[in-house]
Coordinates of C-alpha atoms in Angstrom, one line a residue:
M1 CA 43.8 71.1 -11.1
T2 CA 42.6 69.0 -14.1
T3 CA 44.1 65.5 -13.9
L4 CA 42.8 63.6 -16.9
A5 CA 46.3 62.5 -17.7
T6 CA 46.7 60.7 -14.4
V7 CA 43.6 58.6 -14.4
D8 CA 42.7 55.3 -16.2
P9 CA 41.8 55.8 -19.9
P10 CA 38.5 54.0 -19.5
L11 CA 37.4 56.5 -16.8
R12 CA 38.9 59.4 -18.7
R13 CA 36.8 58.6 -21.8
L14 CA 33.6 58.9 -19.7
F15 CA 34.2 62.6 -18.7
A16 CA 35.1 65.8 -20.4
R17 CA 36.8 67.0 -17.2
L18 CA 37.9 65.6 -13.8
D19 CA 39.3 67.8 -11.0
F20 CA 40.8 66.1 -7.9
A21 CA 41.2 69.4 -6.1
P22 CA 37.8 70.8 -6.9
R23 CA 36.6 74.4 -6.4
P24 CA 33.2 74.3 -8.1
L25 CA 32.0 77.4 -9.9
Q26 CA 28.3 76.6 -9.3
K27 CA 27.2 78.0 -5.9
S28 CA 25.2 74.9 -4.9
L29 CA 28.1 72.6 -5.5
S30 CA 30.5 75.0 -3.8
D31 CA 28.3 75.2 -0.8
L32 CA 28.1 71.4 -0.7
L33 CA 31.9 71.1 -0.8
A34 CA 32.1 73.6 2.1
V35 CA 29.7 71.5 4.1
W36 CA 31.7 68.3 3.4
E37 CA 35.0 70.1 4.4
E38 CA 33.5 71.3 7.7
L39 CA 32.1 67.9 8.6
R40 CA 35.4 66.2 7.7
G41 CA 37.5 68.3 10.1
A42 CA 40.9 66.6 10.6
S43 CA 39.8 63.2 9.3
V44 CA 40.1 61.9 5.8
A45 CA 36.3 61.8 5.4
P46 CA 33.2 62.6 7.5
E47 CA 31.1 59.8 9.0
M48 CA 28.3 58.8 6.7
R49 CA 25.3 59.1 9.1
R50 CA 26.4 62.5 10.3
A51 CA 26.9 63.8 6.7
E52 CA 23.6 62.4 5.6
A53 CA 21.8 64.3 8.4
A54 CA 23.7 67.6 7.9
A55 CA 23.9 67.8 4.1
P56 CA 21.8 70.4 2.2
A57 CA 18.7 69.5 0.2
N58 CA 20.5 69.3 -3.1
A59 CA 22.8 66.5 -1.9
F60 CA 22.6 62.7 -2.5
V61 CA 24.3 59.9 -0.6
F62 CA 25.3 56.5 -1.8
E63 CA 26.7 53.6 0.3
R64 CA 29.1 51.0 -1.3
D65 CA 27.6 47.5 -1.6
E66 CA 30.7 45.3 -1.4
A67 CA 28.9 42.1 -2.3
G68 CA 27.5 43.4 -5.6
R69 CA 30.1 45.9 -6.6
D70 CA 27.3 48.4 -6.6
F71 CA 26.2 51.5 -4.7
L72 CA 23.0 51.7 -2.8
L73 CA 21.1 55.0 -2.7
R74 CA 20.6 56.3 0.9
R75 CA 19.4 59.8 0.1
V76 CA 17.8 61.2 -3.1
S77 CA 18.3 64.7 -4.7
L78 CA 16.3 66.3 -7.5
G79 CA 19.3 66.6 -9.7
L80 CA 20.2 62.9 -9.3
E81 CA 16.6 61.9 -10.0
H82 CA 16.6 63.9 -13.3
L83 CA 20.0 62.3 -14.2
T84 CA 19.4 58.7 -13.3
G85 CA 15.6 58.3 -12.7
L86 CA 16.3 57.0 -9.2
S87 CA 13.7 58.5 -6.8
E88 CA 13.6 56.2 -3.8
A89 CA 16.2 55.4 -1.1
G90 CA 17.3 51.8 -0.9
V91 CA 17.6 51.0 -4.6
A92 CA 20.9 50.2 -6.3
L93 CA 22.6 52.5 -8.8
S94 CA 22.5 49.7 -11.3
A95 CA 18.7 49.8 -11.2
S96 CA 18.7 53.1 -13.0
P97 CA 16.8 53.1 -16.3
D98 CA 19.7 55.0 -17.8
L99 CA 22.5 52.4 -17.7
R100 CA 25.1 54.6 -19.3
H101 CA 24.7 57.3 -16.7
A102 CA 24.7 54.7 -14.0
A103 CA 27.9 53.1 -15.3
R104 CA 29.5 56.6 -15.5
L105 CA 28.6 57.4 -11.9
R106 CA 29.7 54.0 -10.6
R107 CA 33.2 54.3 -12.1
L108 CA 33.4 57.8 -10.6
F109 CA 32.2 56.7 -7.2
E110 CA 34.7 53.8 -7.2
T111 CA 37.5 56.3 -7.8
V112 CA 36.4 58.5 -5.0
V113 CA 36.2 55.6 -2.6
A114 CA 39.6 54.3 -3.7
T115 CA 41.4 57.6 -3.5
G116 CA 39.5 59.2 -0.5
E117 CA 39.5 62.5 -2.4
P118 CA 36.6 64.7 -3.7
V119 CA 36.3 64.8 -7.4
L120 CA 34.5 67.3 -9.7
A121 CA 33.5 65.9 -13.0
E122 CA 31.8 67.2 -16.1
F123 CA 30.1 65.4 -19.0
S124 CA 27.5 66.0 -21.7
A125 CA 24.2 64.1 -21.9
E126 CA 21.0 64.1 -23.8
G127 CA 17.6 65.0 -22.3
P128 CA 14.0 64.7 -23.6
G129 CA 13.7 65.6 -27.2
D130 CA 17.4 65.1 -27.9
E131 CA 18.2 68.4 -26.1
E132 CA 21.8 68.4 -25.0
F133 CA 22.7 69.5 -21.5
V134 CA 25.9 69.5 -19.4
V135 CA 26.2 67.8 -16.0
D136 CA 28.5 69.2 -13.3
L137 CA 28.9 66.5 -10.7
L138 CA 30.6 66.7 -7.3
A139 CA 31.4 63.5 -5.4
T140 CA 33.1 63.4 -2.0
P141 CA 34.1 60.4 0.1
L142 CA 32.2 59.3 3.3
A143 CA 33.4 56.9 6.0
E144 CA 31.9 54.3 8.2
S145 CA 32.1 54.7 12.0
G146 CA 35.4 52.9 11.9
G147 CA 37.0 55.3 9.4
R148 CA 36.9 53.1 6.3
I149 CA 35.8 54.9 3.2
A150 CA 32.5 53.3 2.3
G151 CA 30.2 55.8 0.5
V152 CA 29.8 59.0 -1.4
L153 CA 28.2 62.4 -0.7
G154 CA 27.5 64.3 -3.9
G155 CA 25.5 66.8 -5.9
C156 CA 24.9 67.6 -9.5
E157 CA 23.9 70.6 -11.6
L158 CA 22.3 70.2 -15.0
R159 CA 22.5 73.1 -17.4
R160 CA 21.4 73.5 -21.0
S161 CA 24.2 73.2 -23.5
L162 CA 24.4 76.1 -26.0
G163 CA 26.5 74.0 -28.4
G164 CA 30.2 73.3 -28.6
E165 CA 32.3 72.1 -25.7
A166 CA 30.7 73.3 -22.5
R167 CA 32.8 74.9 -19.7
P168 CA 31.6 76.5 -16.5
A169 CA 33.9 79.4 -17.2
R170 CA 32.6 80.1 -20.7
P171 CA 30.9 83.4 -21.6
A172 CA 27.6 83.7 -23.4
K173 CA 28.0 82.0 -26.7
R174 CA 26.7 84.7 -29.1
A175 CA 28.4 88.0 -29.3
D176 CA 25.0 89.7 -29.4
E177 CA 24.2 88.4 -25.9
P178 CA 25.0 90.3 -22.7
V179 CA 27.7 88.9 -20.5
I180 CA 26.5 88.4 -16.9
F181 CA 28.5 88.1 -13.8
A182 CA 27.3 87.6 -10.2
L183 CA 29.3 88.7 -7.1
G184 CA 28.6 87.7 -3.5
R185 CA 25.1 86.5 -2.7
M186 CA 23.7 87.5 -6.1
A187 CA 24.4 84.2 -7.8
E188 CA 21.0 82.7 -7.4
L189 CA 19.1 85.8 -8.6
A190 CA 21.5 86.3 -11.5
E191 CA 21.2 82.7 -12.6
K192 CA 17.4 83.1 -12.8
V193 CA 17.8 86.2 -14.8
A194 CA 20.3 84.6 -17.1
H195 CA 18.0 81.6 -17.6
R196 CA 15.1 83.9 -18.7
L197 CA 17.5 85.6 -21.2
G198 CA 18.6 82.2 -22.6
T199 CA 22.2 82.7 -21.4
V200 CA 24.4 81.7 -18.5
V201 CA 26.3 83.5 -15.7
S202 CA 29.9 83.7 -16.6
A203 CA 32.6 82.7 -14.2
H204 CA 35.0 84.8 -12.2
E205 CA 37.9 84.2 -9.8
E206 CA 38.2 85.6 -6.3
R207 CA 41.3 85.1 -4.1
R208 CA 41.9 86.3 -0.6
F209 CA 45.4 86.8 0.7
E210 CA 46.7 86.2 4.2
D211 CA 46.7 89.9 5.1
G212 CA 43.0 90.4 4.1
E213 CA 43.6 91.9 0.7
H214 CA 42.0 90.2 -2.3
K215 CA 42.1 89.7 -6.1
I216 CA 39.1 89.4 -8.4
R217 CA 39.0 88.9 -12.2
P218 CA 36.7 87.7 -14.9
L219 CA 37.3 84.2 -16.3
A220 CA 35.3 84.9 -19.5
G221 CA 36.4 87.1 -22.4
V222 CA 34.7 90.5 -22.3
R223 CA 36.4 92.4 -25.2
N224 CA 33.9 94.7 -26.9
R225 CA 31.0 93.0 -24.9
D226 CA 28.1 94.5 -23.0
V227 CA 28.7 93.3 -19.4
H228 CA 26.2 93.3 -16.5
V229 CA 27.5 92.7 -13.0
F230 CA 24.9 91.7 -10.3
A231 CA 26.3 92.9 -7.0
D232 CA 25.3 92.4 -3.3
L233 CA 26.0 95.6 -1.4
A234 CA 24.7 94.8 2.0
S235 CA 26.8 93.4 4.9
S236 CA 26.4 89.8 5.7
G237 CA 28.0 87.4 8.1
E238 CA 31.1 86.7 6.1
E239 CA 31.7 90.1 4.5
S240 CA 31.2 93.7 5.4
V241 CA 29.6 96.2 3.0
N242 CA 33.0 97.8 2.7
D243 CA 34.6 94.5 1.6
K244 CA 31.9 94.0 -1.0
L245 CA 32.1 97.5 -2.3
C246 CA 35.9 97.4 -2.7
K247 CA 35.7 94.1 -4.5
L248 CA 33.0 95.4 -6.9
L249 CA 35.0 98.5 -7.7
F250 CA 38.1 96.4 -8.5
F251 CA 36.1 94.0 -10.6
I252 CA 34.6 96.9 -12.7
G253 CA 38.2 98.2 -13.2
A254 CA 39.3 94.7 -14.3
L255 CA 36.5 94.5 -16.8
K256 CA 37.2 97.9 -18.4
Q257 CA 40.9 97.1 -18.5
S258 CA 39.9 93.9 -20.3
A259 CA 38.3 96.0 -23.0
A260 CA 34.6 95.6 -22.0
A261 CA 32.6 97.9 -24.2
R262 CA 30.1 98.8 -21.5
V263 CA 29.8 97.8 -17.8
T264 CA 26.4 98.0 -16.1
V265 CA 26.2 97.4 -12.4
V266 CA 22.9 95.8 -11.2
A267 CA 22.8 96.4 -7.4
P268 CA 19.3 95.9 -6.2
Y269 CA 20.2 97.3 -2.8
L270 CA 22.4 100.4 -2.9
C271 CA 24.6 100.8 0.2
Y272 CA 25.4 104.2 1.8
G273 CA 22.1 105.7 0.6
R274 CA 20.9 107.0 4.0
K275 CA 23.3 109.9 4.1
E276 CA 22.3 111.8 1.0
R277 CA 22.5 115.3 2.4
Q278 CA 24.0 117.3 5.3
T279 CA 21.8 117.4 8.4
K280 CA 24.6 118.3 10.8
P281 CA 27.6 120.6 10.3
R282 CA 30.4 118.8 8.4
D283 CA 28.3 115.8 7.6
P284 CA 29.5 113.6 4.7
V285 CA 27.3 113.2 1.6
T286 CA 28.1 109.5 1.0
T287 CA 25.7 109.0 -2.0
R288 CA 27.8 111.5 -4.0
Y289 CA 31.1 110.0 -2.9
L290 CA 29.8 106.5 -3.9
A291 CA 28.9 107.7 -7.4
Q292 CA 32.3 109.3 -7.9
M293 CA 34.0 106.0 -7.0
F294 CA 32.0 104.1 -9.6
E295 CA 32.6 106.7 -12.2
A296 CA 36.4 106.6 -11.5
V297 CA 36.7 102.9 -12.2
G298 CA 34.6 103.1 -15.4
C299 CA 31.1 102.1 -14.6
D300 CA 28.9 103.1 -17.5
C301 CA 25.4 102.4 -16.1
F302 CA 24.1 101.8 -12.6
V303 CA 20.8 100.0 -11.9
T304 CA 19.3 99.9 -8.4
V305 CA 15.9 99.1 -6.9
A306 CA 14.0 101.4 -4.5
A307 CA 16.8 103.8 -3.7
H308 CA 16.5 105.4 -0.2
D309 CA 16.3 108.9 -1.8
L310 CA 15.5 108.9 -5.6
A311 CA 16.5 112.5 -6.2
A312 CA 19.8 112.1 -4.4
F313 CA 20.6 108.9 -6.4
Q314 CA 19.8 110.5 -9.7
N315 CA 21.7 113.7 -9.0
A316 CA 24.8 112.0 -7.6
F317 CA 25.7 110.1 -10.8
R318 CA 27.1 111.6 -13.9
R319 CA 26.6 108.3 -15.7
V320 CA 23.4 106.6 -16.9
T321 CA 21.2 105.4 -14.0
E322 CA 18.1 103.3 -13.9
H323 CA 15.9 103.4 -10.8
L324 CA 13.5 100.5 -10.5
D325 CA 10.5 101.0 -8.3
L326 CA 8.4 98.0 -7.4
H327 CA 5.1 99.8 -7.0
A328 CA 3.3 97.9 -9.8
L329 CA 4.9 94.6 -8.9
F330 CA 3.9 94.8 -5.3
A331 CA 0.4 96.0 -6.2
R332 CA -0.2 93.1 -8.4
A333 CA 1.1 90.6 -5.9
L334 CA -1.1 92.1 -3.1
A335 CA -4.2 92.4 -5.2
P336 CA -5.7 88.9 -4.5
H337 CA -5.2 89.4 -0.7
L338 CA -6.9 92.8 -0.7
E339 CA -10.0 91.9 -2.8
G340 CA -13.1 93.2 -1.1
K341 CA -11.2 95.0 1.7
A342 CA -11.0 98.7 2.5
V343 CA -7.3 99.7 2.2
A344 CA -5.0 102.5 3.3
V345 CA -1.4 103.1 2.4
V346 CA 0.7 104.5 5.3
S347 CA 4.0 106.3 5.2
P348 CA 6.0 105.5 8.4
D349 CA 7.7 109.0 8.3
P350 CA 7.4 112.3 6.4
G351 CA 10.5 111.5 4.3
G352 CA 8.7 108.5 2.7
E353 CA 5.5 110.2 1.9
K354 CA 6.2 110.5 -1.8
R355 CA 7.1 106.8 -2.0
A356 CA 3.9 105.8 -0.3
E357 CA 1.8 108.0 -2.5
L358 CA 3.3 106.5 -5.7
F359 CA 2.5 103.0 -4.4
R360 CA -1.0 104.1 -3.4
E361 CA -1.7 105.3 -6.9
A362 CA -0.3 102.0 -8.4
L363 CA -2.5 100.1 -6.0
E364 CA -5.6 102.1 -7.0
R365 CA -5.0 101.3 -10.7
V366 CA -4.7 97.6 -10.0
L367 CA -7.6 97.3 -7.6
G368 CA -9.9 99.8 -9.4
E369 CA -11.0 101.1 -6.1
P370 CA -10.1 104.2 -4.0
V371 CA -7.3 103.7 -1.5
A372 CA -6.9 105.9 1.5
K373 CA -3.6 107.3 2.8
A374 CA -2.1 108.1 6.2
L375 CA 1.2 109.4 7.7
V376 CA 3.0 108.7 10.9
D377 CA 5.2 111.5 12.2
K378 CA 8.8 110.7 12.9
K379 CA 11.9 112.7 13.7
R380 CA 15.4 111.2 14.2
S381 CA 18.3 113.1 15.8
M382 CA 21.4 111.7 17.5
G383 CA 19.9 108.3 17.2
Q384 CA 16.7 109.2 19.1
V385 CA 13.3 108.9 17.4
T386 CA 10.5 111.2 18.4
G387 CA 7.1 112.3 17.0
E388 CA 3.6 111.2 17.9
A389 CA 1.3 112.8 15.3
F390 CA -0.8 110.6 13.1
A391 CA -2.7 111.9 10.0
G392 CA -5.1 109.9 7.9
E393 CA -7.9 107.3 8.1
V394 CA -7.1 103.7 8.8
A395 CA -10.0 102.7 11.0
G396 CA -11.7 99.5 9.7
R397 CA -9.1 99.1 6.9
T398 CA -6.1 97.0 5.9
A399 CA -3.1 99.4 6.6
I400 CA -0.1 98.8 4.3
I401 CA 3.0 100.5 5.7
V402 CA 5.4 101.2 2.8
D403 CA 9.2 101.8 3.2
D404 CA 12.3 101.2 1.1
M405 CA 14.0 98.9 3.6
I406 CA 13.6 97.1 6.8
S407 CA 16.7 97.0 9.0
T408 CA 15.9 96.4 12.6
G409 CA 12.2 97.1 11.9
G410 CA 11.9 99.7 14.6
T411 CA 10.3 102.3 12.2
M412 CA 7.8 99.7 10.9
T413 CA 6.9 98.5 14.4
R414 CA 6.3 102.0 15.6
A415 CA 4.0 102.8 12.6
A416 CA 2.2 99.5 12.9
R417 CA 1.3 100.1 16.6
A418 CA 0.1 103.6 15.6
C419 CA -2.2 102.1 13.0
R420 CA -3.5 99.6 15.5
G421 CA -4.2 102.4 17.9
H422 CA -6.2 104.2 15.3
G423 CA -8.4 101.3 14.5
A424 CA -6.8 99.4 11.6
N425 CA -8.2 95.9 11.1
E426 CA -5.0 94.5 9.6
V427 CA -1.5 95.8 9.2
I428 CA 0.9 94.7 6.4
A429 CA 4.6 95.9 6.4
L430 CA 5.9 96.2 2.9
A431 CA 9.5 97.1 1.8
A432 CA 11.7 96.4 -1.2
H433 CA 14.8 95.4 0.9
G434 CA 14.8 93.0 3.8
L435 CA 18.1 93.6 5.6
F436 CA 16.8 92.3 8.9
N437 CA 19.8 93.3 10.9
G438 CA 20.4 92.7 14.7
G439 CA 17.2 93.5 16.6
A440 CA 14.9 92.6 13.8
Q441 CA 13.8 89.4 15.6
D442 CA 11.3 91.3 17.7
F443 CA 9.9 93.0 14.6
L444 CA 9.5 89.7 12.7
H445 CA 7.2 88.4 15.4
D446 CA 5.5 91.6 16.6
P447 CA 1.8 90.9 17.1
S448 CA 0.8 94.4 15.7
I449 CA 1.9 93.2 12.2
D450 CA -0.1 90.6 10.4
A451 CA 2.3 90.0 7.4
I452 CA 5.6 91.3 6.0
W453 CA 6.1 91.6 2.3
I454 CA 9.5 92.1 0.7
A455 CA 11.2 91.6 -2.6
D456 CA 14.1 89.2 -3.3
S457 CA 16.6 92.0 -3.7
L458 CA 18.7 90.4 -1.0
P459 CA 19.0 86.8 0.3
L460 CA 17.1 86.1 3.5
P461 CA 19.4 86.1 6.6
P462 CA 19.0 83.2 9.0
L463 CA 16.9 85.1 11.6
A464 CA 14.2 85.7 9.0
R465 CA 13.9 82.2 7.6
D466 CA 11.5 81.0 10.4
A467 CA 9.1 83.8 9.6
A468 CA 9.2 82.9 5.9
A469 CA 8.6 79.2 6.6
K470 CA 5.5 80.1 8.7
G471 CA 4.1 82.3 5.9
R472 CA 4.4 85.4 7.9
L473 CA 7.1 86.8 5.7
R474 CA 6.3 86.7 2.0
I475 CA 8.7 87.3 -0.9
V476 CA 7.9 88.9 -4.3
E477 CA 10.3 87.7 -7.0
T478 CA 12.0 90.3 -9.3
E479 CA 13.8 88.0 -11.7
E480 CA 11.4 88.6 -14.6
L481 CA 11.5 92.4 -14.2
L482 CA 15.3 92.4 -13.9
A483 CA 15.6 90.2 -17.0
G484 CA 13.4 92.6 -18.9
V485 CA 15.6 95.5 -17.7
V486 CA 18.8 93.8 -18.8
H487 CA 17.3 93.0 -22.2
A488 CA 16.0 96.6 -22.6
L489 CA 19.4 98.1 -21.7
H490 CA 21.2 95.6 -24.0
A491 CA 18.9 95.4 -27.0
G492 CA 16.8 98.6 -26.7
G493 CA 13.5 99.0 -25.1
S494 CA 11.5 101.0 -22.5
V495 CA 12.4 100.4 -18.9
N496 CA 9.5 102.7 -17.9
E497 CA 7.0 100.4 -19.6
L498 CA 8.4 97.4 -17.7
L499 CA 7.9 99.2 -14.4
E500 CA 4.4 100.4 -15.2
H501 CA 3.2 97.0 -16.2
A502 CA 5.3 95.1 -13.7
V503 CA 6.1 92.3 -16.2
R504 CA 6.1 92.5 -20.0
P505 CA 7.1 89.8 -22.5
Y506 CA 10.2 90.4 -24.5
P507 CA 12.2 88.5 -27.2
G508 CA 14.3 85.7 -25.8
M509 CA 12.3 85.4 -22.6
A510 CA 12.2 81.9 -21.2
G511 CA 9.4 80.5 -19.1

């Protein structure tokens, strides 16, 4: 609820927007508010020291200095440093070289301390070179051990102003720009893509009802616009794949009902891709059913990365599809590590042989050296995996095992041990999608595997973060490729050339 009419005029003049019941649109601020609410529990405000220890990296903490009617910085954040120039704990807010911003923040913090309520504020500011940007600032109250409100936990997001009055819910400013939305855990990746395209991620609303049903709608106008929806279609702790799929389908329907000219779904990981044909009597063919649902709600184009079965994906849809393989992207990322080494590309099962061969060819082009190949036999029936045959030469080589996804990691572990048994010097597990479901903990630390390479098609689940922090798990970024694909689909261009060259500059690309 915007409450500018209920606050003092001097404070009101400092901000374009003040919300005393905030629900931030920016993910980082939304996550920060969720942390504050969890820490608060049944009290008015969480205890300051506890909040300071538990707050995410993007949060700052100030403590009220009663004597000097000032606020002392206890914890610094990057956004606050950009805004105020304050970079060290212990300094006063009034010591900021930007006195106007300091005065603005002091008035806001005083209001938060006086009311004991979180506030979301928005204002415009100038950066280096007179560039205008918009500041979204969340401030929440903190208490002393006795319960008295005595400080502020907050965070801020700075975004470039595209002119006119800025609003988090506004669409891309120009009618010739694509409109981008992000559902679920795709917010971070979509924001990076939007930044490279010189635009923003548009806002949407999601509501969950008491009986588990939900509503979702765009908050930006889409009439006659080219809309791209980034979607996460993998189960995560808070939502099942079915929840996310249903929400995405309803959102596409709402976009088409709101007169969107074209709706493109960008789902780097495509769910229900494992069952693309009947292997048992009366088996479902879920890839085809999935395509029919997207067609029914009006999806015009579907983009995915490293589909489980490319032929099944392309044949299932009667709409435009774009399949993005990451062969060249991975090959270029791996090249420095493989310099001077003998290399073999390994398929962990017969079904992935074509995928492994395409990656092997891309790696040969990048390295300028011959790359050997190998194949591990595998048969799965009724949940049981069998097959012991191994074909190819990996002895004395770096063996790169290539698959489309890593779920529990059982297939990769089995192939890695086979490579070790046949004399491989080093084993690298490589896949586009890191699902890392239950049971993957053993795979992530299996000694037969030296390193794991994945793309950022999905956010890392908690159990994989330790491996990433130790450098055992390495992530290849796709934002530049996806930005190029969105630009090519919107303005015209060759997606195939983007894939072949991994990255290619295009008009409007930001560094």
